[in-house]
Coordinates of C-alpha atoms and ligand atoms in Angstrom, one line a residue:
M28 CA 0.0 -0.1 -0.4
S29 CA 1.2 3.5 -1.3
M30 CA 1.9 6.7 1.5
Q31 CA -1.0 8.0 -1.0
D32 CA -4.1 5.0 0.5
L33 CA -2.6 5.3 4.3
S34 CA -3.1 8.8 4.2
T35 CA -6.0 8.2 2.3
L36 CA -7.4 5.7 5.3
R37 CA -5.6 8.3 7.3
A38 CA -8.5 10.9 7.0
M39 CA -11.0 8.3 6.8
H40 CA -10.6 7.5 10.8
V41 CA -13.1 10.2 11.8
I42 CA -16.2 8.2 13.3
P43 CA -20.2 9.3 13.0
G44 CA -21.7 9.3 16.2
S45 CA -23.8 11.0 19.0
P46 CA -20.8 13.8 20.0
T47 CA -21.4 12.8 23.4
R48 CA -20.7 9.1 22.8
A49 CA -17.3 9.6 20.3
A50 CA -14.6 8.3 21.7
R51 CA -11.2 10.5 21.4
H52 CA -9.0 8.9 18.8
L53 CA -5.5 10.4 18.4
L54 CA -3.8 8.7 15.1
S55 CA -2.5 11.7 13.3
I56 CA -1.1 14.9 15.0
S57 CA -4.2 17.2 13.1
D58 CA -6.2 15.0 15.2
L59 CA -5.6 18.2 17.9
D60 CA -6.4 21.9 16.3
P61 CA -3.6 24.0 16.8
G62 CA -5.7 25.4 20.4
E63 CA -5.7 21.7 21.7
I64 CA -1.9 20.8 20.7
T65 CA -1.4 24.1 22.8
E66 CA -3.5 23.0 25.8
V67 CA -1.7 19.7 25.9
L68 CA 1.5 21.8 26.1
D69 CA 0.9 24.2 28.8
A70 CA -0.7 21.6 30.6
A71 CA 2.8 18.9 29.6
L72 CA 4.5 22.2 31.6
T73 CA 2.4 21.7 34.1
L74 CA 2.0 18.6 35.1
K75 CA 6.3 18.5 34.6
A76 CA 7.1 21.1 36.3
G77 CA 4.7 19.0 39.4
S78 CA 6.2 16.5 39.0
P79 CA 2.5 14.4 40.7
A80 CA 2.8 11.1 42.3
W81 CA -0.6 9.9 43.1
I82 CA 0.5 6.3 42.3
G83 CA -2.2 4.4 44.4
R84 CA -3.7 7.2 45.6
A85 CA -6.8 9.1 43.7
G86 CA -5.2 10.3 40.7
P87 CA -6.7 12.2 37.7
L88 CA -6.3 8.8 36.3
A89 CA -7.6 7.3 39.1
R90 CA -9.9 3.9 38.4
K91 CA -9.1 4.1 35.1
H92 CA -6.8 1.4 32.9
V93 CA -5.1 2.2 29.7
A94 CA -4.3 -1.1 27.4
L95 CA -1.1 -0.9 25.9
L96 CA -0.6 -2.6 23.1
F97 CA 2.9 -4.0 20.8
D98 CA 3.5 -5.0 17.2
K99 CA 6.7 -3.3 17.3
P100 CA 10.2 -2.8 19.4
S101 CA 9.6 0.1 22.2
L102 CA 11.1 0.8 25.3
R103 CA 10.4 4.7 25.3
T104 CA 7.0 4.8 23.8
R105 CA 6.5 1.4 26.4
V106 CA 7.4 2.9 29.8
S107 CA 5.9 6.5 30.0
F108 CA 3.2 5.4 28.8
E109 CA 3.6 3.1 32.3
V110 CA 5.2 5.1 34.8
G111 CA 2.8 8.2 33.6
I112 CA -0.2 6.8 34.1
A113 CA 0.9 4.3 38.0
R114 CA 2.0 8.6 39.2
L115 CA -1.4 9.9 37.6
G116 CA -2.7 7.3 40.1
G117 CA -4.8 4.3 36.4
A118 CA -2.9 1.0 35.3
T119 CA -2.5 -0.3 32.5
T120 CA -2.1 -3.6 30.7
T121 CA 0.9 -4.3 27.9
L122 CA 0.1 -7.2 25.6
S123 CA 2.5 -7.8 22.9
A124 CA 0.8 -8.7 19.8
V125 CA 1.8 -11.9 19.8
D126 CA 0.6 -11.9 22.7
V127 CA -3.3 -11.3 21.3
G128 CA -2.4 -12.8 17.4
L129 CA -2.5 -8.9 16.3
G130 CA -3.4 -9.4 12.5
S131 CA -4.4 -13.4 12.3
R132 CA -6.3 -14.1 16.0
E133 CA -8.7 -11.9 15.2
S134 CA -9.9 -9.1 13.5
Y135 CA -8.7 -5.6 14.9
A136 CA -12.1 -4.5 15.0
D137 CA -12.7 -7.3 17.6
I138 CA -10.2 -7.1 19.3
A139 CA -11.6 -2.9 19.8
R140 CA -14.8 -3.4 20.4
T141 CA -13.2 -6.4 23.4
L142 CA -10.6 -4.0 25.5
S143 CA -13.7 -1.1 24.9
R144 CA -15.2 -3.9 27.3
Y145 CA -12.0 -3.4 30.2
V146 CA -10.1 -0.6 29.6
D147 CA -11.1 3.7 29.2
A148 CA -8.0 4.0 27.1
I149 CA -6.6 1.8 23.8
V150 CA -2.4 2.9 23.0
I151 CA -1.7 0.4 19.8
R152 CA 1.6 1.0 18.2
M153 CA 1.3 -1.0 14.6
H154 CA 3.3 -1.6 11.7
S155 CA -0.1 -0.8 9.0
H156 CA -1.4 2.4 9.7
A157 CA -4.6 0.6 8.1
G158 CA -5.1 -1.7 10.4
L159 CA -6.1 1.1 13.4
V160 CA -7.4 3.1 11.8
E161 CA -10.2 0.1 11.6
L162 CA -9.1 -0.6 14.8
A163 CA -10.2 3.4 16.2
A164 CA -12.9 3.1 13.3
A165 CA -14.7 -0.3 16.7
A166 CA -13.2 0.7 19.0
E167 CA -16.1 3.0 21.8
V168 CA -12.7 4.4 24.0
P169 CA -9.6 6.8 22.9
V170 CA -6.8 4.7 20.8
V171 CA -3.9 6.7 21.2
N172 CA -0.6 6.0 17.5
A173 CA 2.4 4.7 19.3
L174 CA 3.7 4.4 15.5
T175 CA 2.5 3.6 13.0
E176 CA 4.2 4.0 9.3
L177 CA 2.4 6.7 8.8
E178 CA 2.9 9.0 12.0
H179 CA 4.3 9.0 15.6
P180 CA 2.5 11.6 16.6
C181 CA 2.5 11.1 20.3
Q182 CA 7.3 11.8 19.5
A183 CA 5.4 15.2 17.8
L184 CA 4.0 16.3 21.2
A185 CA 7.1 15.9 23.5
D186 CA 9.3 17.5 20.7
L187 CA 7.0 20.6 20.6
L188 CA 7.1 20.3 24.5
T189 CA 11.1 20.6 24.1
L190 CA 11.2 22.9 21.9
R191 CA 9.5 25.0 24.1
E192 CA 10.4 24.5 26.5
H193 CA 14.3 25.3 25.1
L194 CA 13.1 27.7 22.4
G195 CA 10.2 29.6 24.6
V196 CA 7.7 30.5 21.2
L197 CA 7.3 27.8 18.7
R198 CA 5.6 31.1 16.4
G199 CA 8.3 31.9 14.2
R200 CA 11.1 29.2 15.1
Q201 CA 13.0 27.5 12.3
L202 CA 13.1 23.0 12.8
V203 CA 14.6 21.1 10.0
F204 CA 14.2 17.3 9.8
L205 CA 17.6 15.8 8.5
G206 CA 16.9 12.1 6.7
D207 CA 13.9 9.2 5.5
G208 CA 10.4 11.3 5.1
N209 CA 9.5 8.7 7.5
N210 CA 6.4 8.7 10.2
V211 CA 8.5 11.5 12.8
C212 CA 9.1 13.4 9.8
H213 CA 5.3 13.5 9.2
S214 CA 4.1 13.7 12.9
L215 CA 6.7 17.0 13.2
L216 CA 5.5 18.4 10.3
L217 CA 2.0 17.7 10.5
G218 CA 2.4 19.0 15.0
G219 CA 5.2 21.9 13.6
A220 CA 2.6 23.8 10.8
A221 CA 0.3 23.2 13.1
V222 CA 1.6 25.4 15.3
G223 CA 4.1 27.5 13.7
L224 CA 6.4 26.5 13.6
H225 CA 8.7 26.4 10.5
V226 CA 9.6 22.8 9.4
R227 CA 12.4 22.4 6.5
V228 CA 12.7 18.9 6.0
A229 CA 16.0 17.4 3.6
T230 CA 15.8 13.7 2.4
P231 CA 18.0 12.0 -0.4
A232 CA 15.7 12.5 -4.2
G233 CA 13.1 9.3 -3.4
Y234 CA 13.1 9.6 -0.3
E235 CA 10.2 13.0 0.6
P236 CA 7.6 12.7 3.1
A237 CA 3.6 12.1 1.0
P238 CA 2.6 14.4 -0.8
D239 CA -0.4 15.2 0.5
I240 CA 0.8 15.2 4.5
V241 CA 3.7 17.4 2.8
A242 CA -0.1 19.3 1.5
E243 CA -2.0 19.3 4.8
A244 CA 0.8 20.8 6.5
A245 CA 1.3 23.9 4.3
L246 CA -2.2 24.7 5.0
L247 CA -1.7 24.1 7.9
G248 CA 0.9 26.8 7.8
R249 CA -1.3 28.7 5.3
R250 CA -3.2 30.2 8.0
S251 CA -0.3 29.4 11.8
G252 CA 2.2 31.1 9.5
A253 CA 4.6 28.9 8.8
T254 CA 6.4 28.1 5.8
I255 CA 6.8 24.4 5.0
E256 CA 10.2 23.1 3.1
V257 CA 11.0 20.2 1.2
V258 CA 15.1 20.7 0.0
H259 CA 17.6 18.0 -1.5
D260 CA 20.9 20.4 -0.3
P261 CA 21.5 18.7 3.4
A262 CA 24.7 21.5 4.1
A263 CA 21.5 24.4 2.3
A264 CA 18.9 22.8 4.2
V265 CA 20.3 23.5 8.4
A266 CA 21.6 27.3 7.3
G267 CA 19.4 29.0 10.0
A268 CA 18.0 25.8 12.0
D269 CA 16.5 26.3 15.6
A270 CA 17.1 23.2 15.7
V271 CA 18.3 20.2 13.7
Y272 CA 16.0 16.5 13.9
T273 CA 17.3 13.4 13.0
D274 CA 15.6 9.6 13.2
V275 CA 16.8 6.7 12.0
W276 CA 17.8 5.5 7.4
A277 CA 15.7 3.4 8.3
S278 CA 12.9 3.0 9.8
M279 CA 11.0 -0.3 12.1
G280 CA 9.8 -3.0 9.5
S281 CA 12.0 -1.3 5.9
E282 CA 15.4 -3.4 8.5
H283 CA 16.1 -5.4 4.8
E284 CA 16.6 -2.3 2.8
V285 CA 19.8 -1.1 5.8
A286 CA 22.0 -1.6 3.0
E287 CA 20.9 0.7 0.0
R288 CA 20.0 3.6 2.7
R289 CA 23.6 3.6 3.7
R290 CA 24.4 4.6 0.3
A291 CA 21.7 7.4 -0.3
F292 CA 21.7 9.0 3.2
A293 CA 25.8 9.5 4.2
A294 CA 25.4 12.8 2.4
F295 CA 22.5 13.5 5.2
Q296 CA 25.0 12.7 7.9
V297 CA 23.6 15.2 11.1
N298 CA 28.0 16.4 12.8
A299 CA 30.3 18.3 12.7
E300 CA 30.9 19.7 9.8
L301 CA 26.9 19.4 8.2
L302 CA 26.8 22.1 11.5
H303 CA 28.9 24.6 10.9
G304 CA 26.5 27.0 8.9
A305 CA 24.0 26.0 12.4
P306 CA 26.8 25.7 15.8
D307 CA 23.9 27.2 17.6
A308 CA 21.1 24.4 16.1
L309 CA 19.1 22.1 19.0
V310 CA 19.8 18.8 18.0
M311 CA 16.7 16.5 17.8
H312 CA 16.6 12.6 17.7
C313 CA 13.3 10.9 19.2
L314 CA 15.7 7.4 19.8
P315 CA 17.3 5.2 19.5
A316 CA 19.7 6.3 17.6
H317 CA 22.3 4.7 15.6
R318 CA 26.0 6.6 16.2
G319 CA 27.8 7.1 13.4
E320 CA 24.9 6.4 11.0
E321 CA 22.3 9.4 10.5
I322 CA 24.0 11.5 13.3
S323 CA 28.3 11.8 14.9
A324 CA 28.8 10.4 18.7
G325 CA 29.9 14.6 19.5
V326 CA 26.8 15.8 17.8
I327 CA 23.7 13.5 20.0
D328 CA 26.2 13.9 22.7
G329 CA 27.4 17.2 22.5
P330 CA 26.8 20.3 24.2
T331 CA 23.6 21.2 21.3
S332 CA 21.7 17.9 22.0
V333 CA 18.0 17.5 23.8
V334 CA 17.3 14.6 23.1
F335 CA 17.1 13.1 26.5
D336 CA 15.2 16.2 27.4
Q337 CA 13.4 14.8 24.3
A338 CA 12.2 10.8 26.0
E339 CA 11.9 12.7 29.0
N340 CA 8.9 14.6 27.5
R341 CA 7.5 11.6 26.1
M342 CA 6.2 11.1 29.6
H343 CA 4.9 15.1 29.8
A344 CA 2.9 14.6 26.7
Q345 CA 1.4 11.8 27.3
Q346 CA 0.0 13.0 30.5
A347 CA -1.9 14.9 29.6
L348 CA -3.0 13.8 26.3
L349 CA -4.4 11.1 28.0
L350 CA -6.0 13.2 30.7
H351 CA -7.4 16.1 27.5
L352 CA -8.9 12.1 26.3
L353 CA -10.1 11.2 28.4
R354 CA -12.4 14.3 29.5
S355 CA -12.9 15.7 26.8
R356 CA -15.7 14.9 24.1
R357 CA -16.4 15.5 20.8
V358 CA -18.1 18.8 20.9
S359 CA -15.3 22.3 21.6
L360 CA -15.6 23.6 24.6
A361 CA -16.0 27.5 23.7
P362 CA -12.1 28.7 24.4
A363 CA -14.0 30.9 27.6
E364 CA -15.0 27.8 29.3
P365 CA -12.6 26.2 32.3
T366 CA -11.3 22.7 29.8
P367 CA -12.2 19.3 32.4
L368 CA -7.4 19.4 31.6
R369 CA -7.9 23.1 32.8
S370 CA -9.8 21.7 36.3
A371 CA -7.6 18.5 36.0
L372 CA -5.0 19.9 36.9
A373 CA -5.7 22.4 39.9
G374 CA -5.7 19.1 41.5
V375 CA -2.0 19.3 40.0
A376 CA -1.1 23.0 41.7
A377 CA -2.8 22.0 44.5
L378 CA 0.4 18.9 45.2
R379 CA 3.0 21.7 44.7
P380 CA 5.2 22.8 47.8
Ligands
LIG421 N1 10.9 6.4 20.0 C1 10.5 6.4 20.3 O1 9.0 6.5 20.3 O2 10.5 4.8 21.2 P1 10.5 3.3 21.0 O3 10.7 2.7 19.4 O4 12.0 3.0 21.9 O5 9.2 3.3 22.0
LIG422 N1 11.5 5.7 12.5 C1 11.3 4.6 13.8 C2 11.0 5.9 14.4 C3 11.6 5.2 15.9 C4 11.0 5.7 17.2 C5 11.3 3.8 12.4 O1 10.0 3.7 12.7 O2 11.5 1.7 13.2

């Protein structure tokens, strides 16, 4: 299935239903409007500052149980969801694809309908974005995309949070993504454009992000003032960057292409020489990283690297996201009203010393 087909399927995921029953999903970062992204980032900063730990106590996720289902390896996503939910008083059940026979034992729809009778949200990492759309369409509780071949929206939320912490504002800043136009790149394009962050992507020819994702990002950018560019010269691309981001050249599922990708991406390694054009730029990577391939050890372990802030911020961003999805309904609240997320956060403030 082509990226084009996948993006079309993604656009179809909105579930018809009454505004009071329909669950809010996060299959794409675009499922949050720009105001919601900002609200989730604000809430994540509050949660981070308060360092709440309601484990075993009546926190904002008390009596909430979340199923985490992984069809690919994970360190950050799994642990940040498990710990983040526990610290808000909730509970998790983590399953592998083998545990449930994902894709072989029963339909995605039946898995979603069954889990919806037990848990309050489903967080799932799977190869197929089309499969995720199918599963979410049958779910009666929020479904969160924990990475598919098309998008990694939780990573983008943590990355925007990290940029907010280090740059102060996102609007008008320049993010440069070097390497493969992959899932991480897609979510950064859409999330960045929504909040006014200029995003320039530099890839080898043939590895560009999906055209309809770029078009959607450009549309969001026209509303927010962000510019979206896709170019092929890595050295020219980093000039003027506030942050330079890279990811593995061969994502999970593309490992068989490692040799040809190493050749195609050789000029796109983020190293000291490439960063001459942007010596103060923040260095970002979603991790796991391959030192000596997409990024040099000196750069990822250097003074401008924020990769472990990104990793930590997965937890804070996802806590805020879950509070938002579990408490919000499809009908949007007027901006002046105290939102459920803001009300929940009042408890965080109360925990501060
Ligand atoms: N960045 C990220 O999603 O890491 P994991 O694959 O370890 O979850
Ligand atoms: N693009 C990478 C991200 C890993 C967090 C992958 O899909 O494997």
